[in-house]
Amino acid sequence: MKKMAVIRKANFSAAHKLWNEKWSTEKNKAVFGLCANENVHGHNYNLELKVVGEIDAETGYVIDLKIIKKIIKEEIEDRFDHKNLNLDTKEFAQLNPTAENIAIVIYDIIRQQLDEKYALYIKLWETEKNCVEYPYP
Ligand code: NI
């Protein structure tokens, strides 16, 4: 059967502060810039989920997009949308919520919900210009 990628977009808004406790305030501000603002700040994150698999002969689908929509709603939006990632989520209580780390966390959450016959790739846009991809070959 032919393989194909199915892509679903989603978005959520969340606040964060990037910080390394081992560093001075000066170093944190130098490395993390505006993202080290002590009273936090927000981003409108745009997420792209790419699911790769074979087209099912009976449905003509790679995957029913309702399944992906439900996973995104229940596992990502309900968990992260309108949250302070540092304070409101267990995932980032100890993990710096950079786009890189958020992408890995999202990947791991969705991977657990998705049939293992599918390959999964995540793209996470933190701003209009900055994006990370995971996993990367
Ligand atoms: Ni930021």
Short mmCIF file of C-alpha atoms and ligand atoms in Angstrom, two decimals:
data_model
loop_
_atom_site.label_atom_id
_atom_site.label_comp_id
_atom_site.label_asym_id
_atom_site.label_seq_id
_atom_site.Cartn_x
_atom_site.Cartn_y
_atom_site.Cartn_z
CA MET A 1 0.00 0.00 0.00
CA LYS A 2 1.05 3.56 -0.55
CA LYS A 3 2.28 5.58 2.40
CA MET A 4 1.06 9.08 2.94
CA ALA A 5 1.28 11.86 5.51
CA VAL A 6 -1.81 13.38 7.09
CA ILE A 7 -1.33 16.73 8.80
CA ARG A 8 -3.52 18.35 11.40
CA LYS A 9 -2.95 21.83 12.80
CA ALA A 10 -3.81 23.01 16.28
CA ASN A 11 -3.01 25.95 18.47
CA PHE A 12 -2.89 26.86 22.09
CA SER A 13 -1.86 29.88 24.09
CA ALA A 14 0.33 29.52 27.13
CA ALA A 15 2.62 31.49 29.38
CA HIS A 16 6.15 30.51 30.28
CA LYS A 17 9.40 31.65 31.79
CA LEU A 18 12.70 30.24 30.59
CA TRP A 19 15.15 30.02 33.42
CA ASN A 20 18.11 28.00 34.65
CA GLU A 21 18.28 28.04 38.46
CA LYS A 22 22.00 27.35 38.35
CA TRP A 23 22.67 30.66 36.63
CA SER A 24 22.65 34.27 37.80
CA THR A 25 19.77 36.55 36.84
CA GLU A 26 22.15 38.33 34.46
CA LYS A 27 23.08 35.14 32.67
CA ASN A 28 19.44 34.03 32.43
CA LYS A 29 18.47 37.37 30.92
CA ALA A 30 21.40 37.22 28.52
CA VAL A 31 20.60 33.69 27.31
CA PHE A 32 16.79 33.67 27.38
CA GLY A 33 16.09 37.34 26.64
CA LEU A 34 12.41 38.29 26.75
CA CYS A 35 11.52 34.70 27.63
CA ALA A 36 13.27 35.19 31.00
CA ASN A 37 10.78 37.87 32.04
CA GLU A 38 10.21 37.19 35.73
CA ASN A 39 6.46 37.75 35.61
CA VAL A 40 6.12 35.42 32.63
CA HIS A 41 4.69 36.19 29.19
CA GLY A 42 2.71 34.28 26.61
CA HIS A 43 3.00 32.73 23.19
CA ASN A 44 0.39 31.59 20.71
CA TYR A 45 1.80 28.20 19.86
CA ASN A 46 0.93 26.63 16.54
CA LEU A 47 1.26 22.90 16.32
CA GLU A 48 1.39 20.64 13.30
CA LEU A 49 0.97 16.91 13.78
CA LYS A 50 2.08 14.77 10.90
CA VAL A 51 0.88 11.16 10.94
CA VAL A 52 2.39 8.85 8.34
CA GLY A 53 0.92 5.50 7.43
CA GLU A 54 -0.58 3.37 4.71
CA ILE A 55 -3.91 4.18 3.13
CA ASP A 56 -6.55 1.80 4.44
CA ALA A 57 -8.20 -0.10 1.59
CA GLU A 58 -11.68 0.02 3.13
CA THR A 59 -11.82 3.67 4.24
CA GLY A 60 -9.37 5.30 1.85
CA TYR A 61 -7.97 7.07 4.93
CA VAL A 62 -4.52 6.93 6.48
CA ILE A 63 -6.22 7.77 9.76
CA ASP A 64 -9.61 9.17 10.64
CA LEU A 65 -8.89 12.82 11.47
CA LYS A 66 -11.54 12.66 14.21
CA ILE A 67 -9.10 10.49 16.15
CA ILE A 68 -6.33 13.08 15.87
CA LYS A 69 -8.71 15.92 16.67
CA LYS A 70 -9.83 14.16 19.85
CA ILE A 71 -6.27 13.41 20.98
CA ILE A 72 -5.22 17.03 20.43
CA LYS A 73 -8.24 18.36 22.32
CA GLU A 74 -8.01 16.01 25.29
CA GLU A 75 -4.27 15.57 25.61
CA ILE A 76 -2.81 18.89 24.46
CA GLU A 77 -5.36 21.72 24.50
CA ASP A 78 -7.07 20.73 27.74
CA ARG A 79 -3.66 20.29 29.37
CA PHE A 80 -1.76 23.36 28.11
CA ASP A 81 -4.14 25.97 26.67
CA HIS A 82 -4.33 29.12 28.82
CA LYS A 83 -1.92 27.67 31.36
CA ASN A 84 1.27 28.90 32.89
CA LEU A 85 3.47 26.04 31.74
CA ASN A 86 5.95 26.46 34.61
CA LEU A 87 3.37 26.58 37.39
CA ASP A 88 0.22 24.87 36.12
CA THR A 89 1.62 21.74 34.46
CA LYS A 90 3.52 18.83 35.94
CA GLU A 91 5.37 18.34 32.65
CA PHE A 92 7.27 21.63 33.04
CA ALA A 93 7.53 21.87 36.80
CA GLN A 94 11.18 20.78 36.46
CA LEU A 95 11.74 21.13 32.71
CA ASN A 96 12.52 24.44 31.01
CA PRO A 97 9.56 25.08 28.66
CA THR A 98 11.53 25.93 25.53
CA ALA A 99 9.90 25.17 22.19
CA GLU A 100 12.27 22.21 21.92
CA ASN A 101 11.17 20.71 25.24
CA ILE A 102 7.49 21.45 24.60
CA ALA A 103 7.72 19.63 21.26
CA ILE A 104 9.27 16.57 22.88
CA VAL A 105 6.64 16.51 25.65
CA ILE A 106 3.82 16.82 23.10
CA TYR A 107 5.35 14.09 20.96
CA ASP A 108 5.64 11.71 23.91
CA ILE A 109 2.04 12.35 25.01
CA ILE A 110 0.58 11.84 21.55
CA ARG A 111 2.81 8.88 20.76
CA GLN A 112 1.25 7.00 23.68
CA GLN A 113 -2.25 7.59 22.28
CA LEU A 114 -1.50 6.71 18.68
CA ASP A 115 -1.45 3.23 17.14
CA GLU A 116 2.16 2.16 16.75
CA LYS A 117 1.63 1.42 13.05
CA TYR A 118 1.80 5.18 12.45
CA ALA A 119 4.91 7.35 12.35
CA LEU A 120 4.49 10.69 14.11
CA TYR A 121 6.23 14.00 13.58
CA ILE A 122 5.69 17.26 15.43
CA LYS A 123 6.25 20.81 14.30
CA LEU A 124 5.80 23.51 16.90
CA TRP A 125 5.79 27.20 16.03
CA GLU A 126 6.49 29.45 19.00
CA THR A 127 6.34 32.64 16.94
CA GLU A 128 5.52 33.32 13.31
CA LYS A 129 9.19 32.97 12.50
CA ASN A 130 10.48 30.30 14.89
CA CYS A 131 9.64 26.64 14.69
CA VAL A 132 11.07 23.31 15.90
CA GLU A 133 10.62 19.83 14.48
CA TYR A 134 10.71 16.53 16.38
CA PRO A 135 11.81 13.85 15.90
CA TYR A 136 14.49 14.73 13.42
CA PRO A 137 16.22 12.02 11.38
NI NI B 1 8.84 33.05 25.47
#
